[in-house]
Amino acid sequence: MTTATIHQYVPKSTQKNYEMPIRHMDFKFDPRELDDTFFRNTELASAYFEALSIFLTFGEDLVIDTARYHRQFVKDPELKRLVTALIGQEAIHSKMHNEFNDVLAKHRFPVGLYRFLADKVFEHGFKKLSNRMQLSLMAGIEHFTAVLAEYMMKHEDIFYESMDEKQRALWMWHMLEESEHKDVAYDVFQELSGDYALRMRGFVLAAFTIVFLIPVAASVIPVMRKPRNLISPRYWKDVRRSLAMLAGPKEGVYGSTIKHILDYTRRDFHPSDHDTTAYLEYYKEKLLHPKTGLLTPYLTKEFVPGKRA
Ligand SMILES: [Fe+2]
Ligand SMILES: [Fe+2]
């Protein structure tokens, strides 16, 4: 790939007035506590997020490898430091979701099958792409996680519809950090490439992967987990409700955020155009308060990567 900076780009992520600490967590997930209908008391939409939890670990590993490779070409020392923080945050997301996924496997969820499928897609597909395309895919993946994070931050009630506190903590911690670092991958892409057509190709690939998971989850769940679902009217009602929760224009995760998703196609788009600073402040206080924070019992240590020369 072309490693030289071909234009002067001023990264916006370096102008933030908050840090991105790498927070080490220990959730000690327990299969007895896991709620399979965590997402809005649905089977299918919850299964979608369970499938996403598995595929995300592969996406995060790709983000880590791609960010690590391209960090050496980043000129701006502050952006370089933020790339280190991004790598650290994603590494712990991947680790914690893998622990969560191991517990999912005990709930008759096809974790082994999904890991096998994801491994094929990533090892034989995405990891064979050129470095510049992987850089674009990284920015595309991070766009989708930023959209998801913003949706969740605006729908806090969703997290409290279930009693499963650890799952709540896992997703809310992930939401917080995806929003904290949402500008970084984009800024690296713009500093090192800035090629609009290339950015669009990564966006389409990321979109396809994320949407493709809906039918994957829809087809595998009733077969693997509860075959009798296929003849249960209750389940088909759940399918309709789940699809509305995921894709419906009013409140669906993707249906109601389509404008935000497609905003990425604007030539002068920047993740910070969607300002989440006030939400971040609210959730940091709520989740990390030393006495009452939801994440406090699970947070083992945190540190902020130092400036690199
Ligand atoms: Fe992540
Ligand atoms: Fe991320």
Coordinates of C-alpha atoms and ligand atoms in Angstrom, one line a residue:
M1 CA 0.0 0.0 0.0
T2 CA 1.0 3.6 -0.2
T3 CA 2.3 4.5 3.1
A4 CA 3.2 8.1 2.5
T5 CA 0.8 10.7 3.8
I6 CA -0.6 12.1 0.5
H7 CA -2.4 15.1 2.0
Q8 CA -2.6 17.2 5.1
Y9 CA -5.3 15.9 7.3
V10 CA -6.0 17.3 10.7
P11 CA -7.4 14.4 12.9
K12 CA -10.4 15.5 15.0
S13 CA -9.9 12.6 17.5
T14 CA -6.9 14.4 18.9
Q15 CA -8.9 17.5 19.8
K16 CA -11.1 15.7 22.4
N17 CA -10.9 16.8 25.9
Y18 CA -11.3 13.4 27.4
E19 CA -9.1 10.3 27.6
M20 CA -9.7 6.8 26.4
P21 CA -8.6 4.6 29.3
I22 CA -7.9 0.9 28.8
R23 CA -10.2 -0.7 31.3
H24 CA -9.5 -4.2 32.4
M25 CA -12.7 -6.1 33.4
D26 CA -13.6 -9.3 35.1
F27 CA -17.3 -10.3 34.7
K28 CA -17.1 -13.9 35.9
F29 CA -20.0 -14.9 33.6
D30 CA -22.1 -17.7 34.9
P31 CA -24.4 -19.8 32.6
R32 CA -27.0 -19.9 35.4
E33 CA -27.4 -16.1 35.2
L34 CA -27.5 -15.8 31.5
D35 CA -30.8 -14.5 30.0
D36 CA -31.3 -15.7 26.4
T37 CA -34.0 -13.1 25.9
F38 CA -31.9 -10.2 27.1
F39 CA -32.7 -7.9 24.2
R40 CA -36.2 -6.7 24.7
N41 CA -37.5 -10.1 25.8
T42 CA -37.1 -11.5 22.3
E43 CA -35.6 -14.8 21.2
L44 CA -34.5 -13.9 17.7
A45 CA -33.3 -10.4 18.2
S46 CA -31.4 -11.5 21.4
A47 CA -29.9 -14.3 19.3
Y48 CA -28.8 -11.8 16.8
F49 CA -26.8 -10.0 19.5
E50 CA -25.5 -13.3 20.7
A51 CA -24.3 -14.0 17.2
L52 CA -22.9 -10.5 16.9
S53 CA -21.0 -11.1 20.1
I54 CA -19.2 -14.0 18.4
F55 CA -18.5 -12.2 15.1
L56 CA -17.5 -9.0 16.9
T57 CA -14.5 -10.8 18.4
F58 CA -13.2 -11.6 15.0
G59 CA -14.0 -8.0 13.8
E60 CA -12.1 -6.7 16.8
D61 CA -9.1 -8.9 16.2
L62 CA -9.0 -7.5 12.6
V63 CA -9.3 -4.0 13.9
I64 CA -6.4 -4.7 16.4
D65 CA -4.1 -6.2 13.7
T66 CA -4.9 -3.4 11.2
A67 CA -4.5 -0.6 13.7
R68 CA -1.2 -2.1 14.9
Y69 CA 0.2 -2.4 11.4
H70 CA -0.8 1.1 10.3
R71 CA 0.2 2.8 13.6
Q72 CA 3.8 3.0 12.4
F73 CA 2.8 5.2 9.4
V74 CA 0.8 7.6 11.5
K75 CA 2.6 10.9 11.7
D76 CA 0.6 12.7 14.4
P77 CA 2.0 11.6 17.8
E78 CA -1.3 12.2 19.5
L79 CA -3.2 10.2 17.0
K80 CA -0.6 7.5 17.4
R81 CA -1.3 7.4 21.1
L82 CA -5.0 7.2 20.5
V83 CA -4.4 4.2 18.2
T84 CA -2.7 2.5 21.1
A85 CA -5.7 3.2 23.3
L86 CA -8.0 1.8 20.6
I87 CA -6.0 -1.4 20.3
G88 CA -6.1 -1.8 24.1
Q89 CA -9.8 -1.2 24.4
E90 CA -10.6 -3.6 21.5
A91 CA -8.3 -6.3 22.9
I92 CA -10.2 -6.4 26.1
H93 CA -13.6 -6.3 24.3
S94 CA -12.5 -9.3 22.3
K95 CA -11.3 -11.1 25.5
M96 CA -14.5 -10.4 27.5
H97 CA -16.9 -11.3 24.6
N98 CA -15.0 -14.5 24.2
E99 CA -15.6 -15.3 27.9
F100 CA -19.2 -14.4 27.4
N101 CA -19.4 -16.6 24.3
D102 CA -18.0 -19.6 26.1
V103 CA -20.9 -19.3 28.5
L104 CA -23.3 -18.9 25.6
A105 CA -22.1 -22.3 24.4
K106 CA -23.6 -23.8 27.5
H107 CA -27.0 -22.4 26.5
R108 CA -27.3 -24.5 23.4
F109 CA -26.1 -21.6 21.3
P110 CA -24.1 -22.7 18.2
V111 CA -20.9 -20.9 19.3
G112 CA -18.6 -23.5 17.8
L113 CA -20.4 -23.3 14.5
Y114 CA -20.4 -19.5 14.4
R115 CA -16.8 -19.4 15.4
F116 CA -16.0 -21.8 12.6
L117 CA -18.0 -19.7 10.1
A118 CA -16.4 -16.4 11.3
D119 CA -13.0 -17.9 11.1
K120 CA -13.5 -18.9 7.5
V121 CA -14.9 -15.5 6.6
F122 CA -12.0 -13.6 8.3
E123 CA -9.1 -16.0 7.7
H124 CA -9.9 -16.8 4.1
G125 CA -11.6 -13.6 3.2
F126 CA -11.0 -10.4 5.0
K127 CA -7.4 -11.1 6.1
K128 CA -6.5 -11.8 2.5
L129 CA -7.5 -8.3 1.5
S130 CA -4.9 -5.7 0.8
N131 CA -3.7 -3.5 3.7
R132 CA -5.4 -0.5 2.3
M133 CA -8.7 -2.4 2.0
Q134 CA -8.3 -3.7 5.6
L135 CA -7.8 -0.1 6.7
S136 CA -11.0 0.9 5.0
L137 CA -12.9 -2.2 6.5
M138 CA -11.6 -1.2 9.9
A139 CA -13.1 2.3 9.6
G140 CA -16.3 0.7 8.3
I141 CA -16.6 -1.7 11.2
E142 CA -16.0 1.1 13.6
H143 CA -18.7 3.2 12.0
F144 CA -21.2 0.5 12.6
T145 CA -20.1 0.0 16.2
A146 CA -20.4 3.8 16.7
V147 CA -23.9 3.8 15.3
L148 CA -24.9 0.9 17.5
A149 CA -23.3 2.6 20.5
E150 CA -25.2 5.8 19.9
Y151 CA -28.5 3.9 19.4
M152 CA -28.0 2.1 22.7
M153 CA -27.0 5.3 24.5
K154 CA -30.3 6.9 23.4
H155 CA -32.3 3.8 24.5
E156 CA -31.0 3.2 28.0
D157 CA -34.2 1.4 29.0
I158 CA -33.4 -1.5 26.8
F159 CA -30.6 -2.6 29.2
Y160 CA -33.0 -2.7 32.1
E161 CA -35.7 -4.9 30.6
S162 CA -33.8 -8.0 31.8
M163 CA -32.5 -8.9 35.2
D164 CA -29.2 -10.2 33.7
E165 CA -26.9 -7.6 35.3
K166 CA -23.6 -9.0 33.9
Q167 CA -24.9 -8.9 30.3
R168 CA -26.1 -5.4 30.9
A169 CA -22.7 -4.4 32.2
L170 CA -20.9 -6.1 29.3
W171 CA -22.9 -4.3 26.6
M172 CA -23.0 -1.0 28.4
W173 CA -19.2 -1.0 28.9
H174 CA -18.7 -1.9 25.2
M175 CA -21.1 0.8 24.2
L176 CA -19.2 3.4 26.3
E177 CA -15.8 2.6 24.8
E178 CA -17.0 2.3 21.2
S179 CA -18.3 5.8 21.5
E180 CA -15.1 7.0 23.2
H181 CA -12.9 5.8 20.4
K182 CA -15.3 6.2 17.4
D183 CA -13.1 8.8 15.6
V184 CA -9.8 7.0 15.8
A185 CA -10.0 4.4 13.0
Y186 CA -11.6 7.0 10.7
D187 CA -8.9 9.5 11.4
V188 CA -6.2 6.9 10.7
F189 CA -7.9 6.1 7.4
Q190 CA -8.2 9.7 6.4
E191 CA -4.6 10.5 7.4
L192 CA -3.1 7.5 5.6
S193 CA -5.4 7.3 2.6
G194 CA -8.4 9.6 2.4
D195 CA -9.5 7.7 -0.8
Y196 CA -13.3 8.1 -0.9
A197 CA -14.0 5.2 -3.2
L198 CA -11.9 2.9 -1.0
R199 CA -13.8 4.1 2.1
M200 CA -17.1 3.2 0.4
R201 CA -15.9 -0.3 -0.4
G202 CA -15.0 -0.9 3.3
F203 CA -18.4 0.5 4.3
V204 CA -20.3 -1.8 2.0
L205 CA -18.3 -4.8 3.1
A206 CA -18.9 -4.0 6.8
A207 CA -22.6 -3.4 6.2
F208 CA -23.0 -6.7 4.4
T209 CA -21.4 -8.6 7.2
I210 CA -23.5 -7.0 9.9
V211 CA -26.8 -7.4 8.1
F212 CA -25.9 -10.9 6.9
L213 CA -25.9 -12.0 10.5
I214 CA -29.7 -11.4 10.9
P215 CA -30.7 -14.3 8.6
V216 CA -27.8 -16.4 9.9
A217 CA -29.2 -16.0 13.5
A218 CA -32.8 -16.4 12.2
S219 CA -32.1 -19.7 10.5
V220 CA -29.8 -21.3 13.0
I221 CA -31.5 -20.5 16.3
P222 CA -34.7 -22.5 16.0
V223 CA -32.9 -25.4 14.5
M224 CA -30.1 -25.6 17.0
R225 CA -31.7 -24.4 20.2
K226 CA -35.4 -25.2 20.0
P227 CA -36.5 -27.1 16.9
R228 CA -40.1 -27.1 18.1
N229 CA -40.0 -23.3 17.7
L230 CA -40.6 -23.9 14.0
I231 CA -44.2 -25.0 14.6
S232 CA -44.9 -22.6 17.5
P233 CA -47.0 -19.6 16.7
R234 CA -45.5 -17.9 19.7
Y235 CA -42.0 -18.1 18.1
W236 CA -43.2 -16.7 14.8
K237 CA -44.7 -13.8 16.7
D238 CA -41.3 -13.3 18.2
V239 CA -39.7 -13.4 14.8
R240 CA -42.0 -10.6 13.6
R241 CA -41.3 -8.6 16.8
S242 CA -37.6 -9.2 16.6
L243 CA -37.4 -8.1 13.0
A244 CA -39.2 -4.9 14.0
M245 CA -36.7 -4.4 16.8
L246 CA -33.8 -4.8 14.5
A247 CA -35.0 -3.4 11.2
G248 CA -38.2 -1.5 11.9
P249 CA -38.1 2.2 10.8
K250 CA -39.5 3.4 14.1
E251 CA -37.5 1.8 16.8
G252 CA -35.4 -0.8 15.0
V253 CA -31.6 -0.8 15.8
Y254 CA -30.8 -0.5 12.1
G255 CA -34.1 0.7 10.7
S256 CA -34.2 3.8 12.8
T257 CA -30.5 4.7 12.4
I258 CA -30.4 4.3 8.6
K259 CA -29.8 8.1 8.2
H260 CA -26.8 7.9 10.5
I261 CA -25.5 4.7 8.8
L262 CA -25.7 6.3 5.4
D263 CA -24.2 9.6 6.6
Y264 CA -20.9 7.8 6.2
T265 CA -21.3 8.1 2.4
R266 CA -21.0 11.9 2.7
R267 CA -17.6 12.9 1.3
D268 CA -17.0 15.3 4.3
F269 CA -18.4 12.9 6.9
H270 CA -16.7 12.7 10.3
P271 CA -17.8 10.4 13.2
S272 CA -17.7 13.5 15.5
D273 CA -20.5 15.1 13.4
H274 CA -22.7 12.9 15.6
D275 CA -21.9 14.5 18.9
T276 CA -22.1 12.0 21.8
T277 CA -20.1 14.0 24.4
A278 CA -23.1 14.6 26.7
Y279 CA -24.1 11.0 26.6
L280 CA -20.5 9.9 27.4
E281 CA -20.4 12.2 30.4
Y282 CA -23.8 10.8 31.6
Y283 CA -22.8 7.2 31.2
K284 CA -19.3 7.6 32.7
E285 CA -20.8 9.0 35.8
K286 CA -23.5 6.3 35.9
L287 CA -21.3 3.3 35.0
L288 CA -18.0 4.2 36.6
H289 CA -19.0 6.0 39.8
P290 CA -16.7 4.5 42.5
K291 CA -19.6 3.5 44.8
T292 CA -22.7 3.2 42.6
G293 CA -21.3 2.5 39.1
L294 CA -22.7 -0.5 37.3
L295 CA -19.2 -1.4 36.1
T296 CA -17.4 -0.7 39.3
P297 CA -17.6 -4.3 40.7
Y298 CA -16.2 -5.7 37.5
L299 CA -13.4 -3.1 36.8
T300 CA -10.1 -4.5 37.9
K301 CA -7.7 -1.8 36.7
E302 CA -7.4 0.9 34.1
F303 CA -4.7 3.0 32.6
V304 CA -4.2 5.6 29.9
P305 CA -1.5 4.9 27.4
G306 CA 1.2 7.6 27.6
K307 CA 2.3 9.9 24.8
R308 CA 4.6 8.4 22.3
A309 CA 7.5 10.4 20.9
Ligands
FE1 FE -15.2 -3.2 20.5
FE2 FE -14.3 -0.2 18.3

